[in-house]
mmCIF file of C-alpha atoms and ligand atoms in Angstrom:
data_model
loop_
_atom_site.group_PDB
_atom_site.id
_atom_site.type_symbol
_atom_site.label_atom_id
_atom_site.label_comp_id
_atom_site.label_asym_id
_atom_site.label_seq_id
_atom_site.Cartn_x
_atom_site.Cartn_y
_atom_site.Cartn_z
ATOM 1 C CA UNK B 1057 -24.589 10.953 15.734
ATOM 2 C CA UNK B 1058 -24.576 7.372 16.726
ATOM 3 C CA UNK B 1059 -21.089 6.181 18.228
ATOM 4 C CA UNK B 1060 -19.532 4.582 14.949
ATOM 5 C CA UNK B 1061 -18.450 0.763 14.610
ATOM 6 C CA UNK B 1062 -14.591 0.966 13.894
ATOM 7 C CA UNK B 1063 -12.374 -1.517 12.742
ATOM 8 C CA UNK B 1064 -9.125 -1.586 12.363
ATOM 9 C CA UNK B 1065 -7.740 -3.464 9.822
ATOM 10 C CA UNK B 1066 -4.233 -4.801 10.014
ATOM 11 C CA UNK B 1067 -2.440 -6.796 7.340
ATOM 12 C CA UNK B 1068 0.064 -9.604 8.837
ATOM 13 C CA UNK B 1069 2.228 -11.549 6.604
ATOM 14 C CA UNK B 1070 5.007 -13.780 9.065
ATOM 15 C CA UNK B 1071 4.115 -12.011 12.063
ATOM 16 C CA UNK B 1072 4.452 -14.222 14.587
ATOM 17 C CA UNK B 1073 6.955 -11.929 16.426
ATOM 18 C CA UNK B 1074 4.857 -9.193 17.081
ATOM 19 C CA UNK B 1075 1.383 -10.065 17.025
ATOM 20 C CA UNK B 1076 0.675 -10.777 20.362
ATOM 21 C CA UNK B 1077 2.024 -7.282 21.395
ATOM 22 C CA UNK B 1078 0.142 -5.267 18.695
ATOM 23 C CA UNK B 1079 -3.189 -7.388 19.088
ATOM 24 C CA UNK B 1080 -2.807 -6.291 22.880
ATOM 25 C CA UNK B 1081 -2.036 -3.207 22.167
ATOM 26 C CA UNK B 1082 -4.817 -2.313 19.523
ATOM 27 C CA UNK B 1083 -6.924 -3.648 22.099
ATOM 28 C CA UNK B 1084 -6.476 -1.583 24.804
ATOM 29 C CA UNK B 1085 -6.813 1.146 21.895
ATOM 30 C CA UNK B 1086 -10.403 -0.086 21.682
ATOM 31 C CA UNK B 1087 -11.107 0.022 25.595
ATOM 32 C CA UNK B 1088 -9.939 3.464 25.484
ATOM 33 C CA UNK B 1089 -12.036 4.673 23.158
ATOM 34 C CA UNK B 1090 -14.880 2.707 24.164
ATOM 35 C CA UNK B 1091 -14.898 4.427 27.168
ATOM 36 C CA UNK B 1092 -14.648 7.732 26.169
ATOM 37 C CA UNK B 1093 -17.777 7.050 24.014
ATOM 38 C CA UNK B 1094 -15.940 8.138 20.645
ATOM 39 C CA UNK B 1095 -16.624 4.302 19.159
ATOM 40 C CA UNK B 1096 -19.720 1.461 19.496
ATOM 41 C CA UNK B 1097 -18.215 -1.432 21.719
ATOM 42 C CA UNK B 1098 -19.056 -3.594 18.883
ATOM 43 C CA UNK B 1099 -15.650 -2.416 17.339
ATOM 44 C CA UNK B 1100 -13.483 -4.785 16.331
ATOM 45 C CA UNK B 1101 -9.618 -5.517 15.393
ATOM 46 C CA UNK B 1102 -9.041 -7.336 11.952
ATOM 47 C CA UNK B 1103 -5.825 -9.294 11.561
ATOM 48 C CA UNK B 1104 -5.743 -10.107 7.784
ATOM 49 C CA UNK B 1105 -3.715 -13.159 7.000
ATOM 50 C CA UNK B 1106 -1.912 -12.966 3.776
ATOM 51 C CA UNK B 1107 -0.520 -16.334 3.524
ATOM 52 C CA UNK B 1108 1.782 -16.260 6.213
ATOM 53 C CA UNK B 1109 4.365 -19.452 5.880
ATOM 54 C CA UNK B 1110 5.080 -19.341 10.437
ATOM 55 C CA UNK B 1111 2.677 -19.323 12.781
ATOM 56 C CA UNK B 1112 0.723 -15.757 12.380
ATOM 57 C CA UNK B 1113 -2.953 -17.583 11.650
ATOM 58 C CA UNK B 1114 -2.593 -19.967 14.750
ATOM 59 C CA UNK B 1115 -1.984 -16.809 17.150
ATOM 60 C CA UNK B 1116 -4.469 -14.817 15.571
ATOM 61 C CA UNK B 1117 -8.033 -18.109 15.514
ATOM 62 C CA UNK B 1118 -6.608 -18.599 19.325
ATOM 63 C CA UNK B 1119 -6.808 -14.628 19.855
ATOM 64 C CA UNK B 1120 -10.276 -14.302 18.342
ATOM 65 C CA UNK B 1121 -11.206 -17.020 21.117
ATOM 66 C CA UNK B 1122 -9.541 -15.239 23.764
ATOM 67 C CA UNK B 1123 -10.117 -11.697 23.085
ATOM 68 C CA UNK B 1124 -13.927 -10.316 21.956
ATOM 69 C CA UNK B 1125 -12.305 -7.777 20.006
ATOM 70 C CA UNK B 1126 -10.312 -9.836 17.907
ATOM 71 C CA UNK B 1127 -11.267 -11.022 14.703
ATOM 72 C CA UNK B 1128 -9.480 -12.265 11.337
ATOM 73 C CA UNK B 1129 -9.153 -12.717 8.005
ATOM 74 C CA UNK B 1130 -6.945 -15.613 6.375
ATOM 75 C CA UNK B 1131 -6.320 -15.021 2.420
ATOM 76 C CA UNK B 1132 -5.564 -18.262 0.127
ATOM 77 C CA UNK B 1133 -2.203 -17.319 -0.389
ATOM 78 C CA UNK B 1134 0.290 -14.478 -0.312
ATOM 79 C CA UNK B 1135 -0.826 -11.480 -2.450
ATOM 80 C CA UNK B 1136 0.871 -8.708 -1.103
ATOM 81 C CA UNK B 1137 0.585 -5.969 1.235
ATOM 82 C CA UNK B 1138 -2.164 -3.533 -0.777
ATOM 83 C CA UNK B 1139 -4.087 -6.537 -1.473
ATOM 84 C CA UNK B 1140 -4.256 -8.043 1.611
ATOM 85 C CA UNK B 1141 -5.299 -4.251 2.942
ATOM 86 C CA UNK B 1142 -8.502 -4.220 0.355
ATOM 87 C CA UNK B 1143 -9.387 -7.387 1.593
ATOM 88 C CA UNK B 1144 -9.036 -6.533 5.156
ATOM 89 C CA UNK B 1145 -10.631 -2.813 3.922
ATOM 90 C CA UNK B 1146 -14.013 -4.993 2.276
ATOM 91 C CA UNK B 1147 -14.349 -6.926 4.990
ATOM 92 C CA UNK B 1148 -14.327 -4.699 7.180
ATOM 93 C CA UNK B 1149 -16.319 -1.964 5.634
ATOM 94 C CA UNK B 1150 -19.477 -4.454 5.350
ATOM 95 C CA UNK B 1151 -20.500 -3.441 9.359
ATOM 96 C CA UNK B 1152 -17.912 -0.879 10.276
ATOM 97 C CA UNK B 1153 -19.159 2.988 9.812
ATOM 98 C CA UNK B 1154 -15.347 3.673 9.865
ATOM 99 C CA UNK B 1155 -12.055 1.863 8.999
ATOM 100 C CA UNK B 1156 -8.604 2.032 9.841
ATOM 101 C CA UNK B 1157 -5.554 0.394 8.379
ATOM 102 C CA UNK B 1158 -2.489 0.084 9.986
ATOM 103 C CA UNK B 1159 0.668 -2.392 9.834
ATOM 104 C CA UNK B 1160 1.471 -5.363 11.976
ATOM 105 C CA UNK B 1161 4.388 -4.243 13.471
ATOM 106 C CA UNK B 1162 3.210 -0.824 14.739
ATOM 107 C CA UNK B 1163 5.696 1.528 13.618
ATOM 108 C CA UNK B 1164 2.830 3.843 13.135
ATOM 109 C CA UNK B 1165 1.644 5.541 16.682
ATOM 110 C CA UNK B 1166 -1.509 4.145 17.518
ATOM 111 C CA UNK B 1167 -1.770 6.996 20.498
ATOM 112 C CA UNK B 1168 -2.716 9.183 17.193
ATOM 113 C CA UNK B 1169 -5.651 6.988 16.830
ATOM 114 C CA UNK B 1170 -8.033 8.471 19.125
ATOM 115 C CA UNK B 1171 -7.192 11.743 17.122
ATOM 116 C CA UNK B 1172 -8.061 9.846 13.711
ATOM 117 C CA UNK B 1173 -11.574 9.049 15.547
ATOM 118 C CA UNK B 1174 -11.835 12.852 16.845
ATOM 119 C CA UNK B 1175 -11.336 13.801 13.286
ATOM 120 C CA UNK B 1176 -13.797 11.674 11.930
ATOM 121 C CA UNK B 1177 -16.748 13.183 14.706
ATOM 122 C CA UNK B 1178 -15.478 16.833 13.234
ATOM 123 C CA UNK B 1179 -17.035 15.603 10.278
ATOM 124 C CA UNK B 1180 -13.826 14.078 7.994
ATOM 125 C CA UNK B 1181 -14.221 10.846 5.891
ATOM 126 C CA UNK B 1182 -10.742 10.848 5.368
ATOM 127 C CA UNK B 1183 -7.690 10.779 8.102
ATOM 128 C CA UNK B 1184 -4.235 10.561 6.503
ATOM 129 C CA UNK B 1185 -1.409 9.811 9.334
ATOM 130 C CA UNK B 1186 1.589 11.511 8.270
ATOM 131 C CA UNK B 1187 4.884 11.274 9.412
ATOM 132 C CA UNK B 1188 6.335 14.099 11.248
ATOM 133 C CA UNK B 1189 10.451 12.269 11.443
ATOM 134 C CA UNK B 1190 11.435 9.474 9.641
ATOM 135 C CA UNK B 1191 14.656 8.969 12.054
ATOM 136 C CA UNK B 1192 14.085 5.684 12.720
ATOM 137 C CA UNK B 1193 14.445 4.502 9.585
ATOM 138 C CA UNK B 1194 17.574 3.299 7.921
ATOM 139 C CA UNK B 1195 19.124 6.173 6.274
ATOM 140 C CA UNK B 1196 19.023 4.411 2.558
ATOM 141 C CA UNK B 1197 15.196 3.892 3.336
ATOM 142 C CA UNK B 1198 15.319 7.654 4.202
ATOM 143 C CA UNK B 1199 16.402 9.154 2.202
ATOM 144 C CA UNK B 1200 14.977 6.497 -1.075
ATOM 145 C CA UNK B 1201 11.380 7.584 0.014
ATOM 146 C CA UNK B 1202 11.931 11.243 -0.071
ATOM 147 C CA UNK B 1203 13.266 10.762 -3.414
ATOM 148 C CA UNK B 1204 10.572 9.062 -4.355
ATOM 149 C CA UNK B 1205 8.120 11.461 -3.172
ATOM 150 C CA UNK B 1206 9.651 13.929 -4.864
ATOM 151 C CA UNK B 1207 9.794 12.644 -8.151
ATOM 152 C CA UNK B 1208 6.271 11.284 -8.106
ATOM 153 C CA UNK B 1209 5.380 14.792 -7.408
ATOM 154 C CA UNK B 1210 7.580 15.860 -10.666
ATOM 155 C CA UNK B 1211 5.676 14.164 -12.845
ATOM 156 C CA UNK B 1212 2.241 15.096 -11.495
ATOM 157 C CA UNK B 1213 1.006 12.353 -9.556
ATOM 158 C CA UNK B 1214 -1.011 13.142 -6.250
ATOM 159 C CA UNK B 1215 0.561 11.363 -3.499
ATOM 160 C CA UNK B 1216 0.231 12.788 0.104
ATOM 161 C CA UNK B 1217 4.019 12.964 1.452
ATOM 162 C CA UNK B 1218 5.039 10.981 4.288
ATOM 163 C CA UNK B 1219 1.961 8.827 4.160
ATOM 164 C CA UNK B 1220 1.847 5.417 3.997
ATOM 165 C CA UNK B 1221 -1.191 3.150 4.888
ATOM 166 C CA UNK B 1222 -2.007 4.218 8.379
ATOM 167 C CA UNK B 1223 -5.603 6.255 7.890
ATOM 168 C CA UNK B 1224 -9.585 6.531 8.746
ATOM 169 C CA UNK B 1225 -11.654 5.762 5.762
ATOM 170 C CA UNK B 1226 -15.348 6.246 6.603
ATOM 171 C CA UNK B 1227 -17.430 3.690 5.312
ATOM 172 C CA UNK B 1228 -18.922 6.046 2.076
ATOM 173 C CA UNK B 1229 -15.105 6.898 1.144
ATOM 174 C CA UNK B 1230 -14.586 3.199 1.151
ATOM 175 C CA UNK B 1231 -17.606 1.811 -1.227
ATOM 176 C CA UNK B 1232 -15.723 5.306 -3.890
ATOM 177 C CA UNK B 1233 -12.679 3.528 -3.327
ATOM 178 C CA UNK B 1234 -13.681 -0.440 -4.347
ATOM 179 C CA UNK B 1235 -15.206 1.243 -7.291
ATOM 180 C CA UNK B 1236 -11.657 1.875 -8.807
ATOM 181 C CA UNK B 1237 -11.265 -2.070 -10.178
ATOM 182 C CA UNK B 1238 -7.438 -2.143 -10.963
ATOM 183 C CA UNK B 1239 -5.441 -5.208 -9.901
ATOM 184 C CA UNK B 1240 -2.081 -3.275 -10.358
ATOM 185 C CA UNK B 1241 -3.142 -1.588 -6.259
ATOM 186 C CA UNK B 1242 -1.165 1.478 -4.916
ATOM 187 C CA UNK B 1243 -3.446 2.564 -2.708
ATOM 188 C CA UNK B 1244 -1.705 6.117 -1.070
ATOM 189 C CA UNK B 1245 -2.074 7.212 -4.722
ATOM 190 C CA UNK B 1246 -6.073 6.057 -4.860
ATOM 191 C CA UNK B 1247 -7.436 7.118 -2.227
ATOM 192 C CA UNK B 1248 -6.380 11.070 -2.683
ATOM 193 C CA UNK B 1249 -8.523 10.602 -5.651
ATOM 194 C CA UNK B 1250 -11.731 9.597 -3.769
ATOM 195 C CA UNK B 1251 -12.080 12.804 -2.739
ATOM 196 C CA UNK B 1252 -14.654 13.670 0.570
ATOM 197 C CA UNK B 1253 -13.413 15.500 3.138
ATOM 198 C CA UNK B 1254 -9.897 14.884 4.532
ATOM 199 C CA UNK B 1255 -7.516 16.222 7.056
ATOM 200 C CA UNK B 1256 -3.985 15.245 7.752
ATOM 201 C CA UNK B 1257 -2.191 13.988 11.652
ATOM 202 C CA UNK B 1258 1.084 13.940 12.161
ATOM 203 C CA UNK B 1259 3.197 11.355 14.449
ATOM 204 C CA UNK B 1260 6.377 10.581 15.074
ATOM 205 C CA UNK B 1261 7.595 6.668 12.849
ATOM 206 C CA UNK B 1262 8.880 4.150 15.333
ATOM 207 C CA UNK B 1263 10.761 1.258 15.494
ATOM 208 C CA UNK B 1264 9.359 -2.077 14.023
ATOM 209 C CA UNK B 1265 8.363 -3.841 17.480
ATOM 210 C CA UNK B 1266 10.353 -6.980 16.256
ATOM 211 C CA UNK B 1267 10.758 -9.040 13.458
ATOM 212 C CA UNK B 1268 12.049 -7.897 9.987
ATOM 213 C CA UNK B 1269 10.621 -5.685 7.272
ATOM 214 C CA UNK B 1270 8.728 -8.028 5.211
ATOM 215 C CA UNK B 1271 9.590 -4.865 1.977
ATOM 216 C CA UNK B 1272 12.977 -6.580 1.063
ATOM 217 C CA UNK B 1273 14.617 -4.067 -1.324
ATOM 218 C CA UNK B 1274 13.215 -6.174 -4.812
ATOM 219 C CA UNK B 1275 9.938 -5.425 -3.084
ATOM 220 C CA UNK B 1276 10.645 -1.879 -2.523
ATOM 221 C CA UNK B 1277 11.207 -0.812 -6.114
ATOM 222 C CA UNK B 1278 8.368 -2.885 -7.340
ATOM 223 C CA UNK B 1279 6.340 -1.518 -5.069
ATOM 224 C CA UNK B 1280 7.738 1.930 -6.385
ATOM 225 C CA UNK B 1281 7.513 0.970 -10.164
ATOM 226 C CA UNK B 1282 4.100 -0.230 -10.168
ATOM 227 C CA UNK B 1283 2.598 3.714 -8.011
ATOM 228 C CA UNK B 1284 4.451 5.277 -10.814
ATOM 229 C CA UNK B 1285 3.483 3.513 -14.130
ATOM 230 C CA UNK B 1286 -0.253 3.180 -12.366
ATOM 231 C CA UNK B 1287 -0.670 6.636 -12.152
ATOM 232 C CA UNK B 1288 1.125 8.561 -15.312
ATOM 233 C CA UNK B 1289 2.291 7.859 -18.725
ATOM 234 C CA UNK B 1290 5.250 10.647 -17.807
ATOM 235 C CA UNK B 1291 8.046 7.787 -18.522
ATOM 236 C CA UNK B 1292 6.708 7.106 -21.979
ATOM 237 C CA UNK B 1293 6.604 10.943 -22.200
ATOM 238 C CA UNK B 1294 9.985 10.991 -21.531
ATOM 239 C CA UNK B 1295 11.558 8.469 -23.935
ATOM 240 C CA UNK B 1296 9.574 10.595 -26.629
ATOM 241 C CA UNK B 1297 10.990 13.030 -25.766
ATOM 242 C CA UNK B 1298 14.412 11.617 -25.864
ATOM 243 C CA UNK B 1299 13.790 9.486 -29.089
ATOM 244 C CA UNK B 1300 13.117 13.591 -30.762
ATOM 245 C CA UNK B 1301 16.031 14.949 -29.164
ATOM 246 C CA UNK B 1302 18.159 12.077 -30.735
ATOM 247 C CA UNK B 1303 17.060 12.553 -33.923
ATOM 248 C CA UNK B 1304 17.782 16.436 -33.833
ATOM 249 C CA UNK B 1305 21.384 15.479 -32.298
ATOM 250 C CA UNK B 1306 21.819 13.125 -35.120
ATOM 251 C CA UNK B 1307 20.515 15.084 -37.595
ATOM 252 C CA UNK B 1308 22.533 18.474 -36.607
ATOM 253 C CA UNK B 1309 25.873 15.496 -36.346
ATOM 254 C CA UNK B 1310 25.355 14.455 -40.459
ATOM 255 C CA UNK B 1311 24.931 17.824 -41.442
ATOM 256 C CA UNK B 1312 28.070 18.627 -39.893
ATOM 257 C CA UNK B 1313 29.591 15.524 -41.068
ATOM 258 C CA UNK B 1314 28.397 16.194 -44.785
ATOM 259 C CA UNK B 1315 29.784 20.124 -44.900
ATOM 260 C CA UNK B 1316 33.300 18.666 -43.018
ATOM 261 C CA UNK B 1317 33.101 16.009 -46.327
ATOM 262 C CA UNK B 1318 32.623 18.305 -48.779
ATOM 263 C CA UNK B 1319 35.345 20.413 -47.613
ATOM 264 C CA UNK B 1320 37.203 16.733 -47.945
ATOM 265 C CA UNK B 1321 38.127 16.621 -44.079
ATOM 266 C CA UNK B 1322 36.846 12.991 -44.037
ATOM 267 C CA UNK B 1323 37.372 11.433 -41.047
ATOM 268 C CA UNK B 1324 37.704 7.585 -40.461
ATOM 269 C CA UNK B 1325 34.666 7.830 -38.294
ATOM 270 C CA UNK B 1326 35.141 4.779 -36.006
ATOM 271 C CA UNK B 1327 34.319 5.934 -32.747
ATOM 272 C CA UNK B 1328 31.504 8.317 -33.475
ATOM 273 C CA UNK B 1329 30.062 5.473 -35.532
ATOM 274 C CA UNK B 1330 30.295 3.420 -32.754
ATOM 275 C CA UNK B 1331 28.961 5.937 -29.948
ATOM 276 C CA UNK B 1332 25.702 6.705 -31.836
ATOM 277 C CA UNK B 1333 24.872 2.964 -32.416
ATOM 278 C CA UNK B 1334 25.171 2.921 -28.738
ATOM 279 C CA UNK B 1335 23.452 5.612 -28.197
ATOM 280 C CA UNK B 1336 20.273 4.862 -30.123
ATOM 281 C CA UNK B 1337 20.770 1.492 -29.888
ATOM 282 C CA UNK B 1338 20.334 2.481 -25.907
ATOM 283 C CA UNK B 1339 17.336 4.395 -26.193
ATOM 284 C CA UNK B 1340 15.200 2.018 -28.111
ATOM 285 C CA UNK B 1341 15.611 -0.919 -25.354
ATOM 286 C CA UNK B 1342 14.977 1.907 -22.829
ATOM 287 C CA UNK B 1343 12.089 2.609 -24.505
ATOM 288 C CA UNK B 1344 10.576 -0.516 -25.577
ATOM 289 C CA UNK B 1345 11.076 -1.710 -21.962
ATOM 290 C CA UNK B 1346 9.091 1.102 -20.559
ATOM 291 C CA UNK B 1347 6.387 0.705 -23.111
ATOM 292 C CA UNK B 1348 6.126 -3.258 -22.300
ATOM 293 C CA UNK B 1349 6.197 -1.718 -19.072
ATOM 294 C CA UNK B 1350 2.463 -0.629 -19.317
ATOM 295 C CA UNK B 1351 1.809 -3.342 -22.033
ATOM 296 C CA UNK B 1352 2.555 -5.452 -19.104
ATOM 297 C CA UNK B 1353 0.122 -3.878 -16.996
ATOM 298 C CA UNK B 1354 -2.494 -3.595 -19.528
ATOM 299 C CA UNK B 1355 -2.519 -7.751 -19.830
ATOM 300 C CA UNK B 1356 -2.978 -7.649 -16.277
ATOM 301 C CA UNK B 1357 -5.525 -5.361 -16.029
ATOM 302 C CA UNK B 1358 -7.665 -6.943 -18.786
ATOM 303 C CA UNK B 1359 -7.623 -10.595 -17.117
ATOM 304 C CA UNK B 1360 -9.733 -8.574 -14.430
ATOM 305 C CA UNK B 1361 -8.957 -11.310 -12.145
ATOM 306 C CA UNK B 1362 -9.245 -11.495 -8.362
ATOM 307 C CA UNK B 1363 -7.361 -9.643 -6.198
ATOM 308 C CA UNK B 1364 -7.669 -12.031 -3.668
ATOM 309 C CA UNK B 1365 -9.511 -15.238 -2.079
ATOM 310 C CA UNK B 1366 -10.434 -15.364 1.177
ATOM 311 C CA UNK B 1367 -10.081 -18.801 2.758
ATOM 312 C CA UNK B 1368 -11.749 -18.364 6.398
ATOM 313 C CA UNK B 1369 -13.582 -15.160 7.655
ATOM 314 C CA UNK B 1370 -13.930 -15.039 11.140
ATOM 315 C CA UNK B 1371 -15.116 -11.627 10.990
ATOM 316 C CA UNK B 1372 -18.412 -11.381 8.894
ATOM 317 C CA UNK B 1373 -19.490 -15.110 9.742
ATOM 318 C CA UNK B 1374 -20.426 -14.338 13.514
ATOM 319 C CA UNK B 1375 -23.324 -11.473 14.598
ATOM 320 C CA UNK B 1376 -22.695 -11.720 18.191
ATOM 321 C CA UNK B 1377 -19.454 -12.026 19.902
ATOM 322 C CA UNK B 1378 -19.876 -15.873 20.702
ATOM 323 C CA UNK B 1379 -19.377 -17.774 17.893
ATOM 324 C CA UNK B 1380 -18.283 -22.046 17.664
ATOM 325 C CA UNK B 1381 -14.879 -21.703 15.984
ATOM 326 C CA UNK B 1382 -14.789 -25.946 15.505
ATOM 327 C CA UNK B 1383 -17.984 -25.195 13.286
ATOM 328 C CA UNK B 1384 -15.501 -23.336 10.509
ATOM 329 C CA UNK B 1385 -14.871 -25.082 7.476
ATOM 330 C CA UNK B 1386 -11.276 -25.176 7.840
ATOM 331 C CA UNK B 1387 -11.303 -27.153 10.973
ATOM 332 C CA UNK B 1388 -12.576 -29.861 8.508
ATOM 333 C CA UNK B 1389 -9.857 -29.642 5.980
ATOM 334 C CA UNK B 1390 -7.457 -29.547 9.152
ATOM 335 C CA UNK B 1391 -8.462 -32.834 11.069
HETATM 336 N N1 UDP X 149 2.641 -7.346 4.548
HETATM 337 C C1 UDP X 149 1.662 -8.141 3.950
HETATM 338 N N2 UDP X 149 1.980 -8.884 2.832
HETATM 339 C C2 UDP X 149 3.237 -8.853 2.268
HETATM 340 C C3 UDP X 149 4.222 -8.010 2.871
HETATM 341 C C4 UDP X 149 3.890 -7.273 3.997
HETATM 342 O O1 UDP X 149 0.514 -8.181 4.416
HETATM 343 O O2 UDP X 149 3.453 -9.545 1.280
HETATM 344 C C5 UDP X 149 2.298 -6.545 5.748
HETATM 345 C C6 UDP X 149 3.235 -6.708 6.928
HETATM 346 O O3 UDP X 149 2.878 -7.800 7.725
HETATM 347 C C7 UDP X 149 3.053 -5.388 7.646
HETATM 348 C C8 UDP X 149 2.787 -4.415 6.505
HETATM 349 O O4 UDP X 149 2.387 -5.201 5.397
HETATM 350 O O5 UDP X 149 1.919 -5.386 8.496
HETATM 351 C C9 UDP X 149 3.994 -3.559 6.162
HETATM 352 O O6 UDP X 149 5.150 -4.372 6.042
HETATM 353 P P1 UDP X 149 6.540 -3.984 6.706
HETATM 354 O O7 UDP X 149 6.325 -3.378 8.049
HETATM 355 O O8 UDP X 149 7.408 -5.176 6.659
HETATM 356 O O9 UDP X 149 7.037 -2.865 5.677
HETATM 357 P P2 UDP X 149 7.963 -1.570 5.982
HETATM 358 O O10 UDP X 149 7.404 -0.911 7.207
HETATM 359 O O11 UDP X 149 9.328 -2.098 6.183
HETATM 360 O O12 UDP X 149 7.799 -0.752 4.754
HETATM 361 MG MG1 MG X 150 7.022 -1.658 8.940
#
């Protein structure tokens, strides 16, 4: 086998803080691996830009001068995490044989990498980095994720624990995966779906290098509403379910009031009046809410629009490693 082209792909939104220290990092993850002949030296890093607001496209167009290895991506605007990754994964997967994603701020162990690359010579197409600990995480983030996991799990959707979006896609795994067109983009529950063969490494999570989480809590349970209504209709399910029960408990209730009547033990009925209006009145908005829920996503899905626009690509727009960055279109709209 040829040695593959890898890039890694790595999605930066406000970085500023760190990405000196991970592009320097990733890079002497390259070198290493050049030089034990696992990868082509025409292997690249690619910092995908989603809209950063600080200074995260400035470090990265200076890197790409400085460093051969470095290369990037800057999106239109912000779009998000998963869509800033299948940008960065498209991109990429135009001259790489192999891909792998990873975060900015290298709380993922990129010593593991070299294993992800091993993997992929035994013959995988698919290396999932799992975490061994999660003890450097805040304990609400902890212990949140394993619940998660769990009930995703529960209600039968295919997630691999512990995983997030540090893996090897080989290039054929990647054109499966842009065939699945959705906008609504949880990848960790796509790409088990792709099938090929895959294989699992563990690491231990770190510390975020600097900076903050850019997952804000709001973010967090969008992030964990949208993998759950993408993948299973188990909360509509479930309000069916509870709608039926309702009506037997309400049923079983006015027989029981009717018999108490006829043996004329009427009672003023106030409060269980009151507790079933509640009640039902409860389960409806519950369930109309989860059913505009997917009506929601439905709308979105049937715009079919982009999930993102790609404003400069100083990746695909260069063959050889010397390339005239004042040439880029940007630099016009800058001056
Ligand atoms: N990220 C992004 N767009 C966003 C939010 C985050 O590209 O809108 C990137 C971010 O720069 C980082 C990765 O996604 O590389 C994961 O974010 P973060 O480390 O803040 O998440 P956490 O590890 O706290 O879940
Ligand atoms: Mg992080």
């Amino acid at each position: 086998m040829n040695k593959p082209i890898l890039t890694i792909v790595v999605p930066c939104f406000n970085e500023e803080e760190v990405f000196l220290e991970t592009s320097s990092q990733l890079t002497s993850i390259l070198n290493g691996l050049i030089n034990d002949n696992l990868i082509s030296d025409e292997s690249k890093l690619l910092f995908v830009d989603d809209g950063s607001r600080d200074n995260t496209w400035q470090l990265i167009q200076n890197e790409s001068l400085a460093n051969k290895f470095v290369r990037g991506l800057k999106l239109a605007k912000n779009v998000g995490h998963q869509n800033a990754l299948i940008a960065g994964l498209e991109t990429a997967s135009k001259v790489s044989d192999c891909v792998i994603s990873i975060d900015a701020d290298l709380q993922d162990d990129i010593t593991v990498i070299k294993t992800f690359v091993e993997r992929y010579w035994d013959g995988f197409d698919i290396v999932y980095g799992v975490r061994d600990s999660r003890d450097t995480d805040t304990y609400f983030k902890r212990t949140t994720a394993l619940g998660f996991y769990n009930f995703m799990e529960k209600i039968g959707i295919k997630l691999v624990p512990n995983h997030a979006d540090f893996r090897l896609m080989s290039r054929r795994a990647l054109n499966e995966l842009f065939k699945y067109k959705e906008s609504n983009l949880f990848l960790r529950g796509l790409v088990p779906l792709v099938g090929f063969p895959s294989t699992k490494v563990y690491y231990d999570r770190k510390e975020r290098i600097a900076g903050e989480s850019k997952y804000p809590i709001k973010k967090m349970v969008g992030f964990a509403f949208d993998g759950i209504t993408s993948f299973s209709i188990a909360p509509i399910r479930f309000v069916t379910l509870l709608g039926f029960l309702s009506v037997i408990f309400s049923a079983i209730a006015g027989g029981a009031a009717v018999i108490q009547n006829i043996f004329g033990h009427t009672e003023s009925g106030w409060t269980s009046l009151m507790i079933s209006i509640f009640f039902i009145g409860g389960i409806q908005l519950l369930g109309i809410g989860i059913i505009g829920e997917y009506i929601g996503k439905i709308y979105k899905e049937v715009k079919r629009r982009p999930r993102y626009a790609i404003e400069t690509d100083i990746f695909s727009i260069q063959g050889t490693d010397n390339f005239d960055i004042s040439n880029l279109d940007y630099n016009r709209v800058k001056q």
